Amino acid sequence: MTRVTRAGLLWLGVAALTMSFGQNRPQPLIVLLVGPPGSGKGTQAERITAKYEIPSFSTGALLRAEVKAGTPLGQRVSQIMAKGELVPDEAVNDIVRRRIGEKDAEKGFILDGYPRTVSQAKFLDALLGGRFNVKPLVIHLDVPDDVVLERLTARGRADDKPEVIRDRLKVYHEETAPILEHYAKGDYHRIDGTKSIDEVAAAIDEVLSKQTK
Ligand code: B4P
């Protein structure tokens, strides 16, 4: 056997090994939880994190932490959030870009409450395409307005006053609901969010377990 052929065989072996490792490497699991305020995004994100061992990033929680710490961003957004309006896309996009760029997000993550506008969805598409090369799995927690009002009034967070909840719902229907159309042709799953917490968790689990097999 000539030296050239041996070198060729060696190259082929390395290439085959590399390809087989590439095929066996599990794809990162990227889950988007979309739904109106109080649909249970935060509640279900905790369950998914516990079972699938991927971190969950809530833009609402990250923004509330900025407000609590009194950072320049927190000061800028506190009134917006108190009124139930959406924080400007650039600010939220930047938070998400930084957060999912960290090491713990490499194997996947849940985004709870992001994207909330079509512009955020397009930004995320570009971000995921570049870094992860994978399409997200979209879980839409569908809950009608009257159930949302009842749940959030009972929760009683600072932005859970009935008039603010009505504004948040208006914003959801106008700004966020259009993203469902954006994802309709992707890996989109509508789940009845009016069921009990355990039933909703089981329905989500049925979707996710198929993806991770
Ligand atoms: P979020 O923090 O996302 O708040 P949310 O939509 O009210 O919460 P969620 O759906 O997670 O409800 P939860 O599980 O807690 O946003 C707050 C604000 O931040 C926004 O208004 C906006 O200003 C800003 N913001 C966040 N993201 C943004 C973005 N991307 N762009 C711009 N601005 C952004 O459940 C609620 C209650 O229901 C709980 O008490 C829970 O126990 C109960 N519950 C849950 N599931 C239930 C079930 N199945 N049955 C009965 N009760 C249930």
Coordinates of N, CA and C and ligand atoms in Angstrom, one line a residue:
M1 N 0.8 -1.2 0.0 CA 0.0 0.0 0.0 C 0.9 1.3 0.0
T2 N 0.6 2.2 -0.9 CA 1.4 3.4 -1.0 C 1.2 4.3 0.2
R3 N 2.1 5.2 0.5 CA 1.9 6.2 1.6 C 0.7 7.0 1.5
V4 N 0.4 7.4 0.1 CA -0.7 8.3 -0.1 C -2.0 7.5 0.2
T5 N -2.1 6.2 -0.1 CA -3.4 5.5 0.2 C -3.6 5.4 1.7
R6 N -2.5 5.1 2.4 CA -2.6 5.0 3.9 C -3.1 6.3 4.5
A7 N -2.5 7.4 4.0 CA -2.9 8.7 4.5 C -4.4 9.0 4.2
G8 N -4.8 8.5 3.0 CA -6.2 8.7 2.6 C -7.1 7.9 3.5
L9 N -6.7 6.6 3.8 CA -7.5 5.8 4.7 C -7.6 6.4 6.1
L10 N -6.5 6.9 6.5 CA -6.5 7.6 7.9 C -7.5 8.8 7.9
W11 N -7.5 9.5 6.8 CA -8.3 10.7 6.7 C -9.8 10.3 6.7
L12 N -10.1 9.2 5.9 CA -11.5 8.7 5.9 C -11.9 8.2 7.3
G13 N -11.0 7.5 8.0 CA -11.4 7.0 9.3 C -11.7 8.2 10.3
V14 N -10.9 9.2 10.2 CA -11.1 10.4 11.1 C -12.4 11.0 10.8
A15 N -12.7 11.2 9.4 CA -13.9 11.8 9.0 C -15.1 11.0 9.4
A16 N -15.1 9.7 9.3 CA -16.2 8.9 9.7 C -16.5 9.0 11.2
L17 N -15.4 9.0 12.0 CA -15.6 9.1 13.4 C -16.2 10.4 13.8
T18 N -15.7 11.5 13.2 CA -16.2 12.8 13.4 C -17.7 12.9 13.1
M19 N -18.1 12.3 12.0 CA -19.5 12.3 11.6 C -20.3 11.6 12.5
S20 N -19.8 10.4 13.0 CA -20.7 9.6 13.9 C -20.8 10.3 15.2
F21 N -19.8 11.0 15.7 CA -19.9 11.7 17.0 C -20.9 12.8 16.8
G22 N -20.8 13.5 15.6 CA -21.8 14.6 15.3 C -23.2 14.1 15.4
Q23 N -23.4 12.9 14.8 CA -24.8 12.4 14.7 C -25.3 12.0 16.1
N24 N -24.4 11.5 16.9 CA -24.9 11.0 18.2 C -25.1 12.2 19.3
R25 N -24.5 13.3 19.0 CA -24.6 14.4 19.9 C -26.0 14.9 20.0
P26 N -26.6 14.8 21.2 CA -28.0 15.2 21.3 C -28.2 16.7 20.9
Q27 N -29.3 17.0 20.2 CA -29.6 18.4 19.8 C -30.0 19.1 21.1
P28 N -29.6 20.4 21.2 CA -30.1 21.1 22.4 C -31.7 21.2 22.4
L29 N -32.3 21.1 23.5 CA -33.7 21.2 23.6 C -34.1 22.7 24.0
I30 N -34.7 23.3 23.0 CA -35.0 24.8 23.2 C -36.6 24.9 23.2
V31 N -37.1 25.3 24.4 CA -38.5 25.3 24.5 C -39.0 26.8 24.7
L32 N -40.0 27.2 24.0 CA -40.6 28.5 24.2 C -41.9 28.4 24.8
L33 N -42.2 29.0 25.9 CA -43.5 28.9 26.6 C -44.2 30.3 26.2
V34 N -45.3 30.1 25.5 CA -46.0 31.3 25.0 C -47.4 31.2 25.5
G35 N -48.0 32.3 26.0 CA -49.4 32.3 26.5 C -49.7 33.6 27.1
P36 N -51.0 33.9 27.4 CA -51.3 35.1 28.0 C -50.7 35.2 29.4
P37 N -50.8 36.4 30.1 CA -50.3 36.5 31.4 C -51.1 35.5 32.3
G38 N -50.4 34.9 33.2 CA -51.1 34.0 34.1 C -51.6 32.7 33.5
S39 N -51.0 32.4 32.3 CA -51.4 31.1 31.7 C -50.6 29.9 32.3
G40 N -49.7 30.3 33.2 CA -48.9 29.2 33.8 C -47.5 29.0 33.3
K41 N -47.0 30.0 32.6 CA -45.7 29.8 31.9 C -44.6 29.5 33.0
G42 N -44.6 30.4 34.0 CA -43.6 30.3 35.1 C -43.8 29.0 35.8
T43 N -45.0 28.6 36.1 CA -45.4 27.4 36.8 C -44.9 26.2 36.1
Q44 N -45.1 26.1 34.8 CA -44.7 25.0 34.0 C -43.2 24.9 33.7
A45 N -42.6 26.1 33.6 CA -41.2 26.2 33.3 C -40.4 25.5 34.5
E46 N -40.9 25.7 35.7 CA -40.3 25.0 36.8 C -40.3 23.5 36.7
R47 N -41.5 23.0 36.3 CA -41.6 21.5 36.1 C -40.7 21.0 35.0
I48 N -40.6 21.7 33.9 CA -39.8 21.2 32.8 C -38.3 21.2 33.2
T49 N -37.9 22.3 33.9 CA -36.5 22.4 34.4 C -36.2 21.2 35.3
A50 N -37.1 20.9 36.2 CA -36.9 19.8 37.1 C -36.7 18.5 36.4
K51 N -37.6 18.2 35.4 CA -37.6 16.9 34.7 C -36.5 16.8 33.6
Y52 N -36.3 17.9 32.8 CA -35.4 17.8 31.7 C -34.0 18.4 31.9
E53 N -33.8 18.9 33.1 CA -32.5 19.4 33.5 C -32.0 20.5 32.6
I54 N -32.9 21.4 32.1 CA -32.4 22.5 31.3 C -32.8 23.8 32.1
P55 N -32.0 24.8 32.0 CA -32.4 26.0 32.8 C -33.6 26.8 32.1
S56 N -34.3 27.5 33.0 CA -35.4 28.3 32.5 C -35.1 29.8 32.7
F57 N -35.3 30.6 31.6 CA -35.1 32.0 31.7 C -36.4 32.8 31.5
S58 N -36.9 33.4 32.5 CA -38.1 34.2 32.5 C -37.7 35.7 32.3
T59 N -38.1 36.2 31.1 CA -37.8 37.7 30.9 C -38.5 38.5 32.0
G60 N -39.7 38.1 32.4 CA -40.4 38.9 33.4 C -39.6 38.9 34.7
A61 N -39.1 37.7 35.1 CA -38.3 37.6 36.4 C -37.0 38.3 36.2
L62 N -36.3 38.2 35.1 CA -35.1 38.9 34.9 C -35.3 40.5 35.0
L63 N -36.4 40.9 34.4 CA -36.7 42.4 34.4 C -37.1 42.8 35.8
R64 N -37.8 42.0 36.5 CA -38.2 42.3 37.9 C -36.9 42.4 38.8
A65 N -35.9 41.6 38.5 CA -34.7 41.6 39.3 C -33.9 42.9 39.0
E66 N -34.0 43.4 37.8 CA -33.4 44.7 37.4 C -34.0 45.8 38.2
V67 N -35.4 45.7 38.2 CA -36.1 46.8 38.9 C -35.8 46.8 40.4
K68 N -35.7 45.6 41.0 CA -35.5 45.4 42.4 C -34.1 46.0 42.8
A69 N -33.1 45.7 41.9 CA -31.7 46.1 42.1 C -31.5 47.6 41.8
G70 N -32.5 48.2 41.2 CA -32.4 49.6 40.9 C -31.4 50.0 39.8
T71 N -31.1 49.0 38.9 CA -30.2 49.3 37.9 C -30.7 50.4 36.9
P72 N -29.9 51.0 36.0 CA -30.4 51.9 35.1 C -31.6 51.3 34.2
L73 N -31.4 50.1 33.8 CA -32.5 49.4 33.0 C -33.7 49.3 33.9
G74 N -33.5 48.8 35.1 CA -34.7 48.6 36.1 C -35.4 49.9 36.2
Q75 N -34.7 51.0 36.4 CA -35.4 52.3 36.6 C -36.2 52.7 35.3
R76 N -35.6 52.4 34.2 CA -36.2 52.7 32.9 C -37.5 51.9 32.7
V77 N -37.5 50.6 33.2 CA -38.7 49.8 32.8 C -39.7 49.7 33.9
S78 N -39.4 50.1 35.1 CA -40.4 49.9 36.2 C -41.8 50.4 36.0
Q79 N -41.9 51.6 35.5 CA -43.2 52.2 35.2 C -43.9 51.4 34.1
I80 N -43.1 51.0 33.1 CA -43.7 50.3 31.9 C -44.3 49.0 32.4
M81 N -43.6 48.3 33.3 CA -44.1 47.0 33.8 C -45.3 47.2 34.7
A82 N -45.2 48.3 35.6 CA -46.3 48.5 36.5 C -47.6 48.8 35.7
K83 N -47.5 49.3 34.5 CA -48.7 49.6 33.7 C -49.2 48.4 32.9
G84 N -48.4 47.4 32.9 CA -48.7 46.2 32.1 C -48.3 46.3 30.7
E85 N -47.5 47.3 30.3 CA -47.1 47.4 28.9 C -45.8 46.5 28.7
L86 N -45.4 46.4 27.4 CA -44.2 45.6 27.1 C -43.0 46.5 27.2
V87 N -41.9 46.0 27.7 CA -40.6 46.6 27.8 C -40.1 46.7 26.3
P88 N -39.4 47.8 25.9 CA -39.0 47.8 24.5 C -38.2 46.6 24.1
D89 N -38.4 46.2 22.8 CA -37.8 45.0 22.3 C -36.3 45.0 22.5
E90 N -35.6 46.1 22.2 CA -34.1 46.1 22.2 C -33.6 45.7 23.6
A91 N -34.3 46.2 24.6 CA -33.8 45.9 26.0 C -34.0 44.4 26.3
V92 N -35.2 43.8 26.0 CA -35.4 42.4 26.3 C -34.5 41.5 25.4
N93 N -34.4 41.9 24.1 CA -33.6 41.1 23.2 C -32.1 41.0 23.8
D94 N -31.7 42.1 24.3 CA -30.3 42.2 24.8 C -30.1 41.3 26.0
I95 N -31.1 41.3 26.9 CA -31.1 40.4 28.1 C -31.0 39.0 27.6
V96 N -31.9 38.6 26.7 CA -31.9 37.2 26.2 C -30.7 36.8 25.5
R97 N -30.2 37.7 24.7 CA -28.9 37.4 23.9 C -27.8 37.0 24.9
R98 N -27.7 37.9 26.0 CA -26.6 37.7 26.9 C -26.8 36.4 27.7
R99 N -28.1 36.2 28.1 CA -28.4 35.0 29.0 C -28.2 33.7 28.3
I100 N -28.6 33.6 27.0 CA -28.5 32.3 26.4 C -27.1 32.1 25.8
G101 N -26.3 33.1 25.9 CA -24.9 32.9 25.5 C -24.0 32.3 26.6
E102 N -24.6 32.1 27.8 CA -23.8 31.6 28.9 C -23.7 30.1 28.8
K103 N -22.7 29.6 29.6 CA -22.3 28.2 29.5 C -23.5 27.2 29.8
D104 N -24.3 27.6 30.8 CA -25.4 26.7 31.3 C -26.5 26.5 30.2
A105 N -26.5 27.3 29.2 CA -27.5 27.2 28.2 C -27.1 26.3 27.0
E106 N -25.9 25.8 27.0 CA -25.4 25.0 25.9 C -26.2 23.8 25.5
K107 N -26.8 23.1 26.5 CA -27.5 21.9 26.2 C -29.0 22.2 26.0
G108 N -29.4 23.4 26.1 CA -30.8 23.8 25.9 C -31.3 24.6 27.0
F109 N -32.5 25.1 26.8 CA -33.1 26.0 27.8 C -34.6 26.3 27.5
I110 N -35.3 26.8 28.5 CA -36.7 27.2 28.3 C -36.7 28.7 28.3
L111 N -37.4 29.3 27.4 CA -37.7 30.8 27.5 C -39.1 30.9 27.9
D112 N -39.3 31.5 29.1 CA -40.6 31.7 29.7 C -41.0 33.2 29.5
G113 N -42.0 33.4 28.6 CA -42.4 34.8 28.4 C -41.6 35.6 27.3
Y114 N -40.9 34.9 26.5 CA -40.1 35.5 25.4 C -40.1 34.5 24.3
P115 N -40.4 34.9 23.0 CA -40.7 36.2 22.6 C -42.1 36.6 22.9
R116 N -42.3 37.9 22.9 CA -43.7 38.5 23.1 C -44.1 39.4 22.0
T117 N -43.3 39.6 21.0 CA -43.7 40.3 19.8 C -43.1 39.6 18.6
V118 N -43.6 39.9 17.4 CA -43.1 39.3 16.2 C -41.6 39.7 16.0
S119 N -41.3 41.0 16.4 CA -40.0 41.5 16.2 C -39.0 40.7 17.1
Q120 N -39.4 40.4 18.3 CA -38.6 39.5 19.2 C -38.5 38.1 18.6
A121 N -39.5 37.6 18.0 CA -39.5 36.3 17.5 C -38.4 36.2 16.3
K122 N -38.4 37.3 15.5 CA -37.5 37.3 14.4 C -36.0 37.4 14.9
F123 N -35.9 38.2 16.0 CA -34.5 38.4 16.6 C -34.1 37.0 17.1
L124 N -35.0 36.3 17.8 CA -34.6 35.0 18.3 C -34.3 34.0 17.2
D125 N -35.1 34.0 16.1 CA -34.8 33.1 15.0 C -33.3 33.3 14.6
A126 N -32.9 34.5 14.4 CA -31.5 34.8 14.0 C -30.5 34.3 15.0
L127 N -30.8 34.5 16.3 CA -29.9 34.2 17.4 C -29.8 32.6 17.4
L128 N -30.9 31.9 17.3 CA -30.8 30.4 17.4 C -30.2 29.8 16.2
G129 N -30.5 30.4 15.1 CA -29.9 29.9 13.8 C -28.4 30.0 13.9
G130 N -27.9 31.1 14.4 CA -26.4 31.3 14.4 C -25.8 30.4 15.5
R131 N -26.3 30.4 16.7 CA -25.6 29.7 17.8 C -25.9 28.2 17.9
F132 N -27.2 27.9 17.7 CA -27.6 26.5 18.0 C -27.9 25.7 16.8
N133 N -28.3 26.4 15.7 CA -28.7 25.7 14.5 C -29.8 24.7 14.7
V134 N -30.8 25.2 15.5 CA -31.9 24.3 15.9 C -33.2 25.1 16.0
K135 N -34.3 24.5 15.6 CA -35.6 25.3 15.7 C -36.2 25.0 17.0
P136 N -36.8 26.0 17.6 CA -37.4 25.8 19.0 C -38.7 25.1 18.9
L137 N -39.0 24.5 20.1 CA -40.2 23.8 20.3 C -41.2 24.7 21.0
V138 N -42.3 25.0 20.4 CA -43.2 26.1 20.9 C -44.4 25.5 21.6
I139 N -44.5 25.8 22.9 CA -45.6 25.4 23.7 C -46.5 26.6 23.9
H140 N -47.7 26.5 23.4 CA -48.7 27.6 23.6 C -49.7 27.2 24.6
L141 N -49.6 27.9 25.8 CA -50.6 27.6 26.9 C -51.8 28.5 26.6
D142 N -52.9 27.8 26.2 CA -54.1 28.6 25.8 C -55.0 28.7 27.0
V143 N -55.3 29.9 27.4 CA -56.2 30.2 28.5 C -57.0 31.4 28.2
P144 N -58.4 31.3 28.3 CA -59.2 32.5 28.0 C -59.1 33.6 29.0
D145 N -59.5 34.8 28.6 CA -59.3 36.0 29.5 C -59.9 35.9 30.8
D146 N -61.1 35.3 30.9 CA -61.8 35.3 32.2 C -61.1 34.5 33.2
V147 N -60.5 33.4 32.8 CA -59.7 32.5 33.7 C -58.4 33.3 34.1
V148 N -57.8 34.0 33.2 CA -56.6 34.8 33.5 C -56.9 35.8 34.6
L149 N -58.0 36.5 34.4 CA -58.4 37.5 35.4 C -58.6 36.9 36.8
E150 N -59.3 35.8 36.8 CA -59.5 35.2 38.1 C -58.2 34.7 38.8
R151 N -57.4 34.1 38.0 CA -56.1 33.6 38.5 C -55.2 34.7 39.1
L152 N -55.0 35.7 38.2 CA -54.1 36.8 38.6 C -54.6 37.6 39.7
T153 N -55.9 37.8 39.8 CA -56.4 38.6 40.9 C -56.1 37.9 42.2
A154 N -56.2 36.5 42.1 CA -55.9 35.7 43.3 C -54.4 35.8 43.7
R155 N -53.5 35.9 42.6 CA -52.1 35.9 42.9 C -51.6 37.2 43.6
G156 N -52.1 38.3 43.1 CA -51.9 39.6 43.8 C -50.5 40.2 43.7
R157 N -49.7 39.9 42.6 CA -48.4 40.6 42.4 C -48.7 42.1 42.1
A158 N -47.6 42.9 42.2 CA -47.8 44.4 42.0 C -48.6 44.7 40.7
D159 N -48.3 43.9 39.6 CA -49.0 44.2 38.3 C -50.2 43.3 38.1
D160 N -50.8 42.8 39.2 CA -51.9 41.9 39.1 C -53.2 42.6 39.5
K161 N -53.3 44.0 39.4 CA -54.5 44.7 39.7 C -55.4 44.5 38.5
P162 N -56.8 44.4 38.8 CA -57.7 44.1 37.7 C -57.5 45.0 36.5
E163 N -57.3 46.3 36.7 CA -57.3 47.2 35.5 C -55.9 47.0 34.7
V164 N -54.9 46.6 35.5 CA -53.6 46.3 34.8 C -53.7 45.0 34.1
I165 N -54.4 44.0 34.7 CA -54.5 42.7 34.0 C -55.2 42.9 32.7
R166 N -56.3 43.7 32.7 CA -57.0 44.0 31.4 C -56.1 44.6 30.4
D167 N -55.2 45.5 30.8 CA -54.3 46.1 29.8 C -53.3 45.0 29.4
R168 N -52.8 44.2 30.3 CA -51.8 43.2 29.9 C -52.5 42.2 28.9
L169 N -53.8 41.9 29.1 CA -54.5 41.0 28.1 C -54.6 41.7 26.8
K170 N -54.9 43.0 26.8 CA -55.0 43.7 25.5 C -53.7 43.6 24.8
V171 N -52.6 43.9 25.5 CA -51.3 43.9 24.9 C -51.0 42.5 24.4
Y172 N -51.4 41.4 25.1 CA -51.2 40.1 24.7 C -51.9 39.8 23.3
H173 N -53.2 40.2 23.2 CA -53.9 39.9 22.0 C -53.3 40.7 20.8
E174 N -52.9 41.9 21.1 CA -52.5 42.7 20.0 C -51.0 42.4 19.6
E175 N -50.1 42.3 20.6 CA -48.7 42.2 20.3 C -48.2 40.7 20.3
T176 N -48.7 39.9 21.2 CA -48.1 38.6 21.4 C -48.8 37.5 20.5
A177 N -50.1 37.5 20.5 CA -50.8 36.5 19.8 C -50.3 36.3 18.3
P178 N -50.0 37.4 17.6 CA -49.5 37.2 16.2 C -48.2 36.3 16.1
I179 N -47.5 36.1 17.2 CA -46.3 35.3 17.1 C -46.7 33.8 16.9
L180 N -48.0 33.5 17.3 CA -48.4 32.1 17.1 C -48.5 31.8 15.6
E181 N -48.9 32.8 14.9 CA -48.9 32.6 13.4 C -47.5 32.4 12.9
H182 N -46.6 33.2 13.5 CA -45.1 33.1 13.1 C -44.6 31.7 13.3
Y183 N -45.1 31.0 14.3 CA -44.5 29.7 14.6 C -45.4 28.5 14.1
A184 N -46.6 28.9 13.5 CA -47.6 27.9 13.2 C -47.0 26.7 12.3
K185 N -46.1 27.1 11.5 CA -45.5 26.0 10.6 C -44.3 25.3 11.2
G186 N -43.9 25.7 12.4 CA -42.8 25.1 13.0 C -43.2 24.0 14.0
D187 N -42.4 23.8 15.0 CA -42.7 22.7 15.9 C -43.7 23.3 17.0
Y188 N -44.9 23.5 16.6 CA -45.9 24.3 17.5 C -46.9 23.3 18.1
H189 N -47.1 23.5 19.4 CA -48.1 22.6 20.1 C -49.0 23.5 21.0
R190 N -50.3 23.4 20.7 CA -51.3 24.2 21.6 C -51.7 23.2 22.7
I191 N -51.7 23.8 23.9 CA -52.1 23.0 25.1 C -53.1 23.7 25.9
D192 N -54.1 23.0 26.3 CA -55.2 23.6 27.1 C -54.7 24.0 28.4
G193 N -54.5 25.3 28.7 CA -53.9 25.7 29.9 C -54.9 25.9 31.1
T194 N -56.2 25.6 30.8 CA -57.2 25.7 31.8 C -57.3 24.5 32.7
K195 N -56.6 23.4 32.3 CA -56.6 22.2 33.1 C -55.8 22.4 34.4
S196 N -55.8 21.4 35.3 CA -55.0 21.6 36.5 C -53.5 21.6 36.2
I197 N -52.7 22.1 37.1 CA -51.3 22.2 36.9 C -50.7 20.9 36.5
D198 N -51.1 19.8 37.2 CA -50.5 18.5 36.9 C -50.9 18.0 35.5
E199 N -52.2 18.3 35.1 CA -52.7 17.9 33.8 C -51.9 18.6 32.7
V200 N -51.7 19.9 32.9 CA -51.0 20.7 31.9 C -49.6 20.2 31.8
A201 N -48.9 19.9 33.0 CA -47.6 19.4 33.0 C -47.5 18.1 32.2
A202 N -48.5 17.2 32.4 CA -48.5 15.9 31.7 C -48.6 16.1 30.2
A203 N -49.4 17.1 29.8 CA -49.6 17.3 28.3 C -48.3 17.8 27.7
I204 N -47.6 18.7 28.5 CA -46.3 19.2 28.0 C -45.3 18.1 27.9
D205 N -45.3 17.2 28.9 CA -44.4 16.1 29.0 C -44.5 15.2 27.8
E206 N -45.8 15.0 27.4 CA -46.0 14.1 26.3 C -45.4 14.6 25.0
V207 N -45.4 15.9 24.9 CA -44.8 16.6 23.7 C -43.2 16.5 23.8
L208 N -42.7 16.8 25.0 CA -41.3 16.9 25.1 C -40.6 15.5 25.1
S209 N -41.3 14.5 25.7 CA -40.7 13.2 25.8 C -40.5 12.6 24.4
K210 N -41.4 13.0 23.4 CA -41.2 12.5 22.1 C -39.9 13.1 21.4
Q211 N -39.7 14.4 21.8 CA -38.5 15.1 21.2 C -37.2 14.6 21.7
T212 N -37.2 14.1 23.0 CA -35.9 13.8 23.6 C -35.6 12.3 23.5
K213 N -36.5 11.5 22.8 CA -36.2 10.1 22.7 C -35.0 9.8 21.8
Ligands
B4P1 P1 -44.3 37.6 33.3 O1 -43.3 37.5 34.4 O2 -44.0 36.7 32.1 O3 -45.7 37.3 34.0 P2 -47.0 36.5 33.6 O4 -47.2 36.5 32.1 O5 -48.1 37.1 34.5 O6 -46.8 35.1 34.2 P3 -47.0 33.5 33.9 O7 -47.7 33.1 32.7 O8 -45.6 33.0 34.1 O9 -48.0 33.0 35.1 P4 -47.7 32.0 36.3 O10 -47.1 30.7 35.9 O11 -46.9 32.8 37.3 O12 -44.4 39.1 32.8 C1 -44.5 40.3 33.6 C2 -44.2 41.6 32.8 O13 -42.8 41.6 32.4 C3 -45.0 41.8 31.5 O14 -46.3 42.3 31.8 C4 -44.0 42.8 30.8 O15 -44.2 44.1 31.3 C5 -42.7 42.4 31.2 N1 -42.1 41.4 30.2 C6 -41.8 40.1 30.4 N2 -41.3 39.5 29.3 C7 -41.3 40.5 28.3 C8 -40.9 40.5 26.9 N3 -40.5 39.4 26.3 N4 -41.1 41.7 26.2 C9 -41.5 42.8 26.8 N5 -41.9 42.9 28.1 C10 -41.8 41.7 28.9 O16 -49.1 31.7 36.8 C11 -50.0 32.7 37.3 C12 -50.9 32.2 38.5 O17 -51.7 31.2 38.0 C13 -50.0 31.6 39.6 O18 -50.6 32.1 40.8 C14 -50.2 30.1 39.4 O19 -50.2 29.4 40.7 C15 -51.6 30.0 38.8 N6 -51.7 28.9 37.9 C16 -50.7 28.5 37.0 N7 -51.1 27.4 36.3 C17 -52.4 27.1 36.8 C18 -53.4 26.1 36.5 N8 -53.1 25.2 35.5 N9 -54.5 26.1 37.2 C19 -54.8 27.0 38.2 N10 -53.9 28.0 38.5 C20 -52.7 28.0 37.8

